[in-house]
Every structure is written in structure tokens, then in C-alpha cells.
PDB file of C-alpha atoms (C1' of nucleotides) in Angstrom:
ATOM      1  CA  UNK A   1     101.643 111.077  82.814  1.00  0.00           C
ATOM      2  CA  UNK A   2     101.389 107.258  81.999  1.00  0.00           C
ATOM      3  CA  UNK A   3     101.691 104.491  84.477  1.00  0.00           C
ATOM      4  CA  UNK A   4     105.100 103.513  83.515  1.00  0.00           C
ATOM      5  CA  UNK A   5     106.473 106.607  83.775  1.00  0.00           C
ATOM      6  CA  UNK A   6     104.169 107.490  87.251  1.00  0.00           C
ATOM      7  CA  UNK A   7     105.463 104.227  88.383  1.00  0.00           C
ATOM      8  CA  UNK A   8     109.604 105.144  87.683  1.00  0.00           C
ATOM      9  CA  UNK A   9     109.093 107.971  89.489  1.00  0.00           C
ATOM     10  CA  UNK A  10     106.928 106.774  92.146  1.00  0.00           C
ATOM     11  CA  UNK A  11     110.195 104.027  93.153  1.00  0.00           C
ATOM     12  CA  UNK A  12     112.586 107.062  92.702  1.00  0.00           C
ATOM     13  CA  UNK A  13     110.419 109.092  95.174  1.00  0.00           C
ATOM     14  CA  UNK A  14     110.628 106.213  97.884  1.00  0.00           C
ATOM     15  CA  UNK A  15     114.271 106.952  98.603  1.00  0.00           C
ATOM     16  CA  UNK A  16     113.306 110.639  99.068  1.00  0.00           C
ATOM     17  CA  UNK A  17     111.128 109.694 101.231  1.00  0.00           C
ATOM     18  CA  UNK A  18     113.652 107.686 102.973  1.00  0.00           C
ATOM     19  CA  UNK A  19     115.660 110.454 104.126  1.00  0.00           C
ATOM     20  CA  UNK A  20     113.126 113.004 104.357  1.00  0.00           C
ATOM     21  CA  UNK A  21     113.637 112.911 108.130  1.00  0.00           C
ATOM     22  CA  UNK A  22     115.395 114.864 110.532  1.00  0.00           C
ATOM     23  CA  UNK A  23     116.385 111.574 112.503  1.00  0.00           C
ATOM     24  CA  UNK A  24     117.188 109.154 109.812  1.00  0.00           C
ATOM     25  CA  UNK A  25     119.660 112.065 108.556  1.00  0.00           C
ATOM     26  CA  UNK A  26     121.239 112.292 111.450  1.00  0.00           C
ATOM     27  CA  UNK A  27     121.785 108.260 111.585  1.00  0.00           C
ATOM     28  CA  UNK A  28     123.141 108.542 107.933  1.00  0.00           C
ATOM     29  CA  UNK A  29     125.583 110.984 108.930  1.00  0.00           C
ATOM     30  CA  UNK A  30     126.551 109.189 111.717  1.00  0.00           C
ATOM     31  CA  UNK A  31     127.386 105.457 110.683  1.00  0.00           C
ATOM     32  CA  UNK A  32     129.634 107.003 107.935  1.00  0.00           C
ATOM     33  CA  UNK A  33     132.122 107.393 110.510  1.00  0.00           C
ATOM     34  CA  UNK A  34     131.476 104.397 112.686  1.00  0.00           C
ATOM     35  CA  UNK A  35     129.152 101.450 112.873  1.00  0.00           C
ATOM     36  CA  UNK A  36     126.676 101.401 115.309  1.00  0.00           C
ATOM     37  CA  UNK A  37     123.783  99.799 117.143  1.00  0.00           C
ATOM     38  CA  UNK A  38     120.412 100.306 117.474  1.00  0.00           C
ATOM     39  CA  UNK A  39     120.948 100.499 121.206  1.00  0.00           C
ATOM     40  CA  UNK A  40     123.769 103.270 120.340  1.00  0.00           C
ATOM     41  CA  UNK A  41     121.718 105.560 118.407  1.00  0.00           C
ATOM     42  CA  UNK A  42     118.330 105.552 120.689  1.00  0.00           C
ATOM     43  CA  UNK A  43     121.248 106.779 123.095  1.00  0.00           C
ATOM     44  CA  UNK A  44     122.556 109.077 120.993  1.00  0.00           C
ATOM     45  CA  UNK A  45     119.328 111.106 119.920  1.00  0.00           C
ATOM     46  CA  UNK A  46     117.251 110.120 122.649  1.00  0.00           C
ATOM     47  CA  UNK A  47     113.994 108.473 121.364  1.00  0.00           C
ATOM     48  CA  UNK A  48     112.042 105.611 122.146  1.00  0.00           C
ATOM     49  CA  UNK A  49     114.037 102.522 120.807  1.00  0.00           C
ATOM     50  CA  UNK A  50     111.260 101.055 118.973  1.00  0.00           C
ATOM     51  CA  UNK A  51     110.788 104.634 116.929  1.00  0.00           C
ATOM     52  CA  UNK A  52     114.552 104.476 116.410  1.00  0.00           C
ATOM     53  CA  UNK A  53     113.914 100.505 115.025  1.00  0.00           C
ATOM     54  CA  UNK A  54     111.554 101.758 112.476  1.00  0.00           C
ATOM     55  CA  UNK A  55     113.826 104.727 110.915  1.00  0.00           C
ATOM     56  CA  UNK A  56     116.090 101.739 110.808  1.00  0.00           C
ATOM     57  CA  UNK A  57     114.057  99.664 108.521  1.00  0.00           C
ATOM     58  CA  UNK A  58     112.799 102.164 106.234  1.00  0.00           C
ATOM     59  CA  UNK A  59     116.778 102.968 105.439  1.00  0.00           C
ATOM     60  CA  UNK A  60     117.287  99.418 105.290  1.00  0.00           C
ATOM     61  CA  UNK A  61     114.427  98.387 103.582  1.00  0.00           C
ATOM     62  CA  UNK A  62     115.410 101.401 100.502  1.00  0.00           C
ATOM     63  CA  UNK A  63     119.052  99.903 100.993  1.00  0.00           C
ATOM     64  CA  UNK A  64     120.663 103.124 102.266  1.00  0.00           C
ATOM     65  CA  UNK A  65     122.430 101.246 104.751  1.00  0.00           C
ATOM     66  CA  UNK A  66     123.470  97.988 105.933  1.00  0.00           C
ATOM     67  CA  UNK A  67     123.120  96.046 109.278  1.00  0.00           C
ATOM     68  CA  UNK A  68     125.630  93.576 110.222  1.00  0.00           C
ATOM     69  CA  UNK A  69     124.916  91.045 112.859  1.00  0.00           C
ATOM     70  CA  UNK A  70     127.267  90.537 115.985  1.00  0.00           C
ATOM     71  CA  UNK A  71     125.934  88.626 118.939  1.00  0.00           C
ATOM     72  CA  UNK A  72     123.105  89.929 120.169  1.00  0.00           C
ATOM     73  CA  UNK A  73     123.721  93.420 118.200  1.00  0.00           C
ATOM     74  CA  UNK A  74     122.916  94.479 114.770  1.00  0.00           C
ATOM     75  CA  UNK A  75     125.696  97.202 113.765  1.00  0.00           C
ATOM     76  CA  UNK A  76     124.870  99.430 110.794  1.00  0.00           C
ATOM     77  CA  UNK A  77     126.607 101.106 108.558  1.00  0.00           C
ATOM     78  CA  UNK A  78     125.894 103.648 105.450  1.00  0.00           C
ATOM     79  CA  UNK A  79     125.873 101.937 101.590  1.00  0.00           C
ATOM     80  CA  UNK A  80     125.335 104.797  99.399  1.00  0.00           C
ATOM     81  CA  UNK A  81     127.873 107.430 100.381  1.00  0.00           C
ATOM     82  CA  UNK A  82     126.712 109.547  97.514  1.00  0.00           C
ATOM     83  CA  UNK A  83     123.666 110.780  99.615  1.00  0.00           C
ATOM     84  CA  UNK A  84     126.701 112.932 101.327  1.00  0.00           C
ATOM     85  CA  UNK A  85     128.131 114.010  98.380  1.00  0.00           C
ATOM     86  CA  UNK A  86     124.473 115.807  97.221  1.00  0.00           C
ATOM     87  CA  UNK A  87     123.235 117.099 100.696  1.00  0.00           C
ATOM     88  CA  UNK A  88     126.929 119.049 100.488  1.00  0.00           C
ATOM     89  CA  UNK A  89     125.870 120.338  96.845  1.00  0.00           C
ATOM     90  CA  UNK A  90     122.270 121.200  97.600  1.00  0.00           C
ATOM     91  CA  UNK A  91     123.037 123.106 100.633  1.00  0.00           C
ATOM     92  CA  UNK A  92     126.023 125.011  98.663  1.00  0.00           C
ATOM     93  CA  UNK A  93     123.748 125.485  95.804  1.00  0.00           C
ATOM     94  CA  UNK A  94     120.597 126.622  97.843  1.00  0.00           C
ATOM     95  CA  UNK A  95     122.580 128.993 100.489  1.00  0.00           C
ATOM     96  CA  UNK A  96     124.323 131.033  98.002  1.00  0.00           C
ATOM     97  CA  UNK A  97     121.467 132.605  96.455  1.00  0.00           C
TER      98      UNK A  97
ATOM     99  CA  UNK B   1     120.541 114.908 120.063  1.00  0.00           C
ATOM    100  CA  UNK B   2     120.804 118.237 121.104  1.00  0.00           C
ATOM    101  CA  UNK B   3     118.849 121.465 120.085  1.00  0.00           C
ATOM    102  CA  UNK B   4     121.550 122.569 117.239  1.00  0.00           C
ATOM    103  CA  UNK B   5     121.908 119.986 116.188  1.00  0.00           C
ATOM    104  CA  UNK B   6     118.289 118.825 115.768  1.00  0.00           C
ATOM    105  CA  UNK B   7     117.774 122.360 113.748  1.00  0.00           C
ATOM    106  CA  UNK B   8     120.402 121.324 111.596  1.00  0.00           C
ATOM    107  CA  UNK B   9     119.401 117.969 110.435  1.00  0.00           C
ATOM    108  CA  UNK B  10     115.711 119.549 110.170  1.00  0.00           C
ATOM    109  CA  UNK B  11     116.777 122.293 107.900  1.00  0.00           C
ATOM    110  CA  UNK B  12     118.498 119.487 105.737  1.00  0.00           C
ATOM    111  CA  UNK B  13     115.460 117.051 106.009  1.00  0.00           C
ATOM    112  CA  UNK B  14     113.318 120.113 104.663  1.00  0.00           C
ATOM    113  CA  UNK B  15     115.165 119.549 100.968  1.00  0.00           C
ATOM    114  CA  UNK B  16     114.165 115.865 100.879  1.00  0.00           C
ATOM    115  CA  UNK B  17     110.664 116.532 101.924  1.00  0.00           C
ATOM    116  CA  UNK B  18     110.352 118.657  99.003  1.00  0.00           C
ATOM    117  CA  UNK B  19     111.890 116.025  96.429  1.00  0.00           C
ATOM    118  CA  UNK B  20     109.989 113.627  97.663  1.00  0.00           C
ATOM    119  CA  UNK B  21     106.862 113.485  95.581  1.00  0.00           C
ATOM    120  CA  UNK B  22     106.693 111.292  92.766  1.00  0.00           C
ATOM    121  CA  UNK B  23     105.341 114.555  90.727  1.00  0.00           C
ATOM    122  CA  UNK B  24     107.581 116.848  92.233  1.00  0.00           C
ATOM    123  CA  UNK B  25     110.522 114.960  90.765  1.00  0.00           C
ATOM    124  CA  UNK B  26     108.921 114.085  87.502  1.00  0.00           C
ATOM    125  CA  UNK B  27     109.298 117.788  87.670  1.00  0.00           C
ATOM    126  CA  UNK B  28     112.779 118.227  88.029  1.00  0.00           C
ATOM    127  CA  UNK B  29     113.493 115.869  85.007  1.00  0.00           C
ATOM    128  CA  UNK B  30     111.096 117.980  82.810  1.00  0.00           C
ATOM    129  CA  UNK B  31     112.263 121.465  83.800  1.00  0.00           C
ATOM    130  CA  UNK B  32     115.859 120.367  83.599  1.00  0.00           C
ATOM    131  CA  UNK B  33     115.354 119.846  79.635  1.00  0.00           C
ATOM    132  CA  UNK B  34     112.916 122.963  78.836  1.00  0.00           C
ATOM    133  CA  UNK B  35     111.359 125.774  80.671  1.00  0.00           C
ATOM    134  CA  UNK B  36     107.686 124.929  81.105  1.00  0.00           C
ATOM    135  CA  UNK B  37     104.514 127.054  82.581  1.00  0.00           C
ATOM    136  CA  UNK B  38     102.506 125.960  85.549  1.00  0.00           C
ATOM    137  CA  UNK B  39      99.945 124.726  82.729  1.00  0.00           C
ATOM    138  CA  UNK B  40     101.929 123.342  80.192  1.00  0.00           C
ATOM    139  CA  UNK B  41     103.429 120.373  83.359  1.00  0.00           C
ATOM    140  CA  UNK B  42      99.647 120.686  84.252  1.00  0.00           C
ATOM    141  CA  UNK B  43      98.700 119.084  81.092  1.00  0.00           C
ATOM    142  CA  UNK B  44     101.486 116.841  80.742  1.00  0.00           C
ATOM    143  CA  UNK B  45     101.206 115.532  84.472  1.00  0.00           C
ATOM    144  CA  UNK B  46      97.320 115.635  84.655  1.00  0.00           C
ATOM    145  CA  UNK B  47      96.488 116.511  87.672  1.00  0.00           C
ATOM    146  CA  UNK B  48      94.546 120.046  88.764  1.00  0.00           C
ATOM    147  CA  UNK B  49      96.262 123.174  88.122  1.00  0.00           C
ATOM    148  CA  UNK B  50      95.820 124.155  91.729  1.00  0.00           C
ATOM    149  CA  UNK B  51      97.649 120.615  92.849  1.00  0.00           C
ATOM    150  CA  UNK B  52     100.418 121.555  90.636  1.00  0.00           C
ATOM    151  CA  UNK B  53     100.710 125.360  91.707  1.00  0.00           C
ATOM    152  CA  UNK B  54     101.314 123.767  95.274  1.00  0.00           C
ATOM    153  CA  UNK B  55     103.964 121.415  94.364  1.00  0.00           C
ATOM    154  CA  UNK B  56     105.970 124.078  92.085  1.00  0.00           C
ATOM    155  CA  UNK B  57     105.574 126.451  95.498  1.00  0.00           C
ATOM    156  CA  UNK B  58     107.446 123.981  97.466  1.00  0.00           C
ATOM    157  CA  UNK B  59     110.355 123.237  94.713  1.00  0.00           C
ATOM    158  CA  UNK B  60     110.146 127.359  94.744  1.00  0.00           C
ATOM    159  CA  UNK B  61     110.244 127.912  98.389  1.00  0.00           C
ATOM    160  CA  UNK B  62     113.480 125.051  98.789  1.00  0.00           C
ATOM    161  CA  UNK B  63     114.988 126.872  95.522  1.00  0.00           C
ATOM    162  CA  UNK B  64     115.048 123.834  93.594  1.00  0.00           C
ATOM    163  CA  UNK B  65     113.678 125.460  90.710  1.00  0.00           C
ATOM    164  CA  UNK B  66     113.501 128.851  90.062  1.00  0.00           C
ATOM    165  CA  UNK B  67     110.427 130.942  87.750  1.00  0.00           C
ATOM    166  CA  UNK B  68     110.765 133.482  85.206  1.00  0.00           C
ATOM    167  CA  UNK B  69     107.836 135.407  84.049  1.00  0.00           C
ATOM    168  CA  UNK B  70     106.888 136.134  80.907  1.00  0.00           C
ATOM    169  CA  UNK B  71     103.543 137.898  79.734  1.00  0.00           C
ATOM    170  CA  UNK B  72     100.800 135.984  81.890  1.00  0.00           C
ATOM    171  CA  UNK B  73     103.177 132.633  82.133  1.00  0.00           C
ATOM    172  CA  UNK B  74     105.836 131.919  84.459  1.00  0.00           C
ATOM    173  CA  UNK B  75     108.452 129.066  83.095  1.00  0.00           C
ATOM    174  CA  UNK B  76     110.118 126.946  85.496  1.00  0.00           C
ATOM    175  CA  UNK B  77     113.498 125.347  85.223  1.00  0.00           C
ATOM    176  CA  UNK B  78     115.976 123.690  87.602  1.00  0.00           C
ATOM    177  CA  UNK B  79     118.222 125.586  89.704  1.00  0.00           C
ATOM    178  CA  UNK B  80     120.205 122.547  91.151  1.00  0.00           C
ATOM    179  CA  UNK B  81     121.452 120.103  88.499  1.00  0.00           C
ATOM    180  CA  UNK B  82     123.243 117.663  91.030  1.00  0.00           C
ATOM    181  CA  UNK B  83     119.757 116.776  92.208  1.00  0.00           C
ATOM    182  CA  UNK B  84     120.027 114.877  88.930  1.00  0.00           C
ATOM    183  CA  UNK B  85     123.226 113.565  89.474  1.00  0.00           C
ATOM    184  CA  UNK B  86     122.595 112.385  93.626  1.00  0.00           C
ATOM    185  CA  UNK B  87     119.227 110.449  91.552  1.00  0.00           C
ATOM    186  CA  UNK B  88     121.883 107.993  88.905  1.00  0.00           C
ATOM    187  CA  UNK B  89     124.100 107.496  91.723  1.00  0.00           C
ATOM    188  CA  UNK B  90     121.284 106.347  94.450  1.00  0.00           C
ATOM    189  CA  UNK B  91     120.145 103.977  91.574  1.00  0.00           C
ATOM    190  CA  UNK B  92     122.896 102.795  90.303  1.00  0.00           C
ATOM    191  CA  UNK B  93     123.971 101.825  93.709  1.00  0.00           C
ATOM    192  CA  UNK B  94     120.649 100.739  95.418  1.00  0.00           C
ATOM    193  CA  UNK B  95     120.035  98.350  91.627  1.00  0.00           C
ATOM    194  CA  UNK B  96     123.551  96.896  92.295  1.00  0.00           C
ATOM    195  CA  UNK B  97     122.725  94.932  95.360  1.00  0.00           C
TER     196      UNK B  97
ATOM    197  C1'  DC C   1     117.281  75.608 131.942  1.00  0.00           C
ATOM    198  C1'  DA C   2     115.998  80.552 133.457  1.00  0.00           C
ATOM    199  C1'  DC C   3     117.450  85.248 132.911  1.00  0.00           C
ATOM    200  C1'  DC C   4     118.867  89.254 130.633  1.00  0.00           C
ATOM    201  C1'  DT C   5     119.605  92.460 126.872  1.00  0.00           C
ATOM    202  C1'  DA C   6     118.809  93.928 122.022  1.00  0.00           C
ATOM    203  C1'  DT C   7     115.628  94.391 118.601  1.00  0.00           C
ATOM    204  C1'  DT C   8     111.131  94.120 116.298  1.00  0.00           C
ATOM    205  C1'  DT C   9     106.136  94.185 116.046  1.00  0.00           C
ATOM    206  C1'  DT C  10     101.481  95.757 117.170  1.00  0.00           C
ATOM    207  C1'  DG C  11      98.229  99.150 118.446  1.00  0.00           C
ATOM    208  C1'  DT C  12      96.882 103.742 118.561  1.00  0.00           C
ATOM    209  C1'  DA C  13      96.616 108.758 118.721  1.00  0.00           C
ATOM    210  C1'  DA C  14      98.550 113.035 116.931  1.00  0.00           C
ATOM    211  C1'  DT C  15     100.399 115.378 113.179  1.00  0.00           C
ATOM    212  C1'  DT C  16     101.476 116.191 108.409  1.00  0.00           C
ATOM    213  C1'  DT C  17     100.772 115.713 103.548  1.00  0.00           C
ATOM    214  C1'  DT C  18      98.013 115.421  99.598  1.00  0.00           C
ATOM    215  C1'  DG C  19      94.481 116.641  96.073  1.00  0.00           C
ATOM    216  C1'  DC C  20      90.309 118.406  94.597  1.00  0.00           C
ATOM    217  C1'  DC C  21      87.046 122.191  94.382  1.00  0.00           C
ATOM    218  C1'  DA C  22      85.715 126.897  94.535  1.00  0.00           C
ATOM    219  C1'  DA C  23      87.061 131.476  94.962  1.00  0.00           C
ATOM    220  C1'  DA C  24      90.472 135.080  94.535  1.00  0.00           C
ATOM    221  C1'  DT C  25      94.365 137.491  91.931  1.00  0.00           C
ATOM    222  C1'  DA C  26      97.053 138.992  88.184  1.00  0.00           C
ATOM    223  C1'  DG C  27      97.519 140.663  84.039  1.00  0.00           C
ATOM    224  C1'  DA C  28      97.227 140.217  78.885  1.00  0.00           C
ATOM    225  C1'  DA C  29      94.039 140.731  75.010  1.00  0.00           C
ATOM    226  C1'  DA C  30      90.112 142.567  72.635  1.00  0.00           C
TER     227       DA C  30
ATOM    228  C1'  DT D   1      86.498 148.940  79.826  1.00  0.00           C
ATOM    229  C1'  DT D   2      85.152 143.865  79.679  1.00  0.00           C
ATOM    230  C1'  DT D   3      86.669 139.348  78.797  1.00  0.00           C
ATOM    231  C1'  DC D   4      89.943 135.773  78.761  1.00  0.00           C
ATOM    232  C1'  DT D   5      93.709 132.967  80.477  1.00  0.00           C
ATOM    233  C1'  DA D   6      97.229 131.754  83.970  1.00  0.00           C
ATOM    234  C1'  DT D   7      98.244 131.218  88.557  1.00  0.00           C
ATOM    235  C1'  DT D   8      97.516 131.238  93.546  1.00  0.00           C
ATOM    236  C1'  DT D   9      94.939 130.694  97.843  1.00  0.00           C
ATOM    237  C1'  DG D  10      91.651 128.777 101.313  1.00  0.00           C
ATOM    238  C1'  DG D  11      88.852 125.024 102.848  1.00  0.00           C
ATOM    239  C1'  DC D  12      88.268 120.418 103.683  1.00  0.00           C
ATOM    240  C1'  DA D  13      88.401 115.324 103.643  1.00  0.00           C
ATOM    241  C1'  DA D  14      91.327 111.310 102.740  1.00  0.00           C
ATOM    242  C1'  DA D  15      95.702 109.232 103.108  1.00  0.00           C
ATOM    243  C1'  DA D  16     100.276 108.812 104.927  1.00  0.00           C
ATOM    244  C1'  DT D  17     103.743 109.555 108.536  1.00  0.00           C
ATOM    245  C1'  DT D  18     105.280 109.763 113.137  1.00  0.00           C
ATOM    246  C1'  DA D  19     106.151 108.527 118.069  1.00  0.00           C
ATOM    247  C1'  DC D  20     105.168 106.351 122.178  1.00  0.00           C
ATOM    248  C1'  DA D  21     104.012 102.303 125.028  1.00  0.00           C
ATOM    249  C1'  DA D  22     103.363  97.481 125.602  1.00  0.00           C
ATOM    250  C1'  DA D  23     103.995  92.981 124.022  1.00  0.00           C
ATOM    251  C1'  DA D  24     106.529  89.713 121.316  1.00  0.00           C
ATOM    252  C1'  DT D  25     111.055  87.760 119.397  1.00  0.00           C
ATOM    253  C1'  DA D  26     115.773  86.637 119.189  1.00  0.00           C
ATOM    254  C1'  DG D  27     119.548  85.008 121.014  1.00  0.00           C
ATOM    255  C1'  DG D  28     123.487  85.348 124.142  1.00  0.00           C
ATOM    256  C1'  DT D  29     124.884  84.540 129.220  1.00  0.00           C
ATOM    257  C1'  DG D  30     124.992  82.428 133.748  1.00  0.00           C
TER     258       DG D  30
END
DNA sequence: CACCTATTTTGTAATTTTGCCAAATAGAAA
DNA sequence: TTTCTATTTGGCAAAATTACAAAATAGGTG
């Protein structure tokens, strides 16, 4: 395989990678339906804040969603609402066999 | 978070662990066109066979491809096509910005 | 200004993933 | 049968990911 084509697929794999976690899944589903705060979801699925800050960035970072700044609060909320669309697919797909 | 809910989103993160390998999804684009051996995307990938056998067993295992055997070969090819599809709409989205 | 709350950064240890090699299996071909 | 060829498995070291705690920033509030 030659670097080009290594390196298109290396990018591609990044946003994998981005939601290849139970937590950061759980954040995409959940600032579809509302925007929240980082404060708000270390609440909601009780982990350390900074931990929580991190899975933040690497979504934000691979543009998967989008923080919004409001006083002292950073509110996020999903960009690529396709992500939903395909977990629904692959799960249909996978659990009827 | 609670326990059910942790399963859940675990179960789900299990499908983007698997797709996220830069060689796993060069994979998925080349089984999607033509059913290929475990040597024939050795060759094309260049890596060793044994590296390879490992990443088709956890495409296998999350039934994102599916093998066939055939005398001493066994051809993979894609069992979920909107994998595909999820991968144009993440770029075109994420390149928009 | 000092204080308080939200968020990020740094450091570090534990866990997971990855890739090569060597060895084991499976089964076709001769 | 023996000999190939294809594929898988086990072991191990290197690299990457993860989570917590503590410290640093940011910026609003009193």
C-alpha cells in the first residue's frame, strides 16, 4: 500500500478512532437532543471532569461536535448527525444475522 | 451513567474499535469491490500474513465482513455497505468546515 | 480587587492495541 | 503418503489509549 493511499486512510481512521469509545458515544448521543456542558456531562456519567475534558477535545478536535461559549460555560452540541444514521444501520445489519 | 446503559454504549463502541485501523478500513474499500483471500490483501497491503489474519478476525468477529471458502482460500467481502456510506458523509461534512 | 466556578493541562500508572516472528493447523496437490 | 500453500495462534515487545489527581487557566461574580 503506498503512502498516499496509507495516508487517506490513516485521516479516515482518526474519526473511527474518535468514537471508538463507550463515553464519547454516549456524549454524541446525548447533545443531539440538547446542548450541554462539560460540567453537565461529568454529572451525567460520572467521571473525573478532566477525563470528561479530553473525550471532549478529541470529538472536537475530529469536528464531530461543536462547543459554543456562554459565560463561563462551553455548551456542545453534535455536527455530523450522520454518525446516528450508521450506528442505527450497523447495529440492524449486524443483529440480524 | 448507569450499568445498562454503560453495556450499551460499549457494545456500540465495540463496532468502531474494529473500523478503526487505517488497514482495517483500507479493507472494507477493497472487499467491497472484489472478494479477496487473506494473501491476496496480504500482498497488496504489505504487511505479515499473520498481522493481516488478526485484523480480518476482528472485521469477522464484528460481522463486518463475512468469508467464504473455497479450496485452501477463504475470500472476504463486505457484509455492511453503509459503512461506506457513514465514511462520504463524515467527510463530506467534517471537509466542509 | 479577591473569590469562585468551569475548563484545560500536565504527569503518571494501568490497560489495550499493534505487529512481527515462530509454531501450529488445515487441507489441496503431487 | 509427503510436500506445498493458506491461514491461524501464541508469545512478546513497542506504541497508543485511558483515567485519575493535582496544578494551571479562564473568566464571571461579589
Amino acid at each position: 500500500m503506498n503512502k498516499e493511499i496509507e495516508k487517506e486512510f490513516s485521516e479516515k481512521a482518526e474519526i473511527f478512532k474518535a468514537l471508538a469509545h463507550p463515553t464519547r458515544l454516549f456524549i454524541i448521543h446525548a447533545v443531539n437532543d440538547k446542548k450541554l456542558s462539560v460540567k453537565e456531562l461529568t454529572d451525567i456519567v460520572d467521571i473525573d471532569i478532566s477525563t470528561m475534558s479530553k473525550h471532549l477535545d478529541i470529538l472536537k478536535k475530529n469536528k464531530i461536535i461543536e462547543g459554543e461559549k456562554f459565560k463561563n460555560f462551553i455548551y456542545y452540541r453534535l455536527a455530523i448527525p450522520c454518525v446516528l444514521d450508521f450506528m442505527s444501520c450497523a447495529i440492524k445489519v449486524i443483529n440480524k444475522k
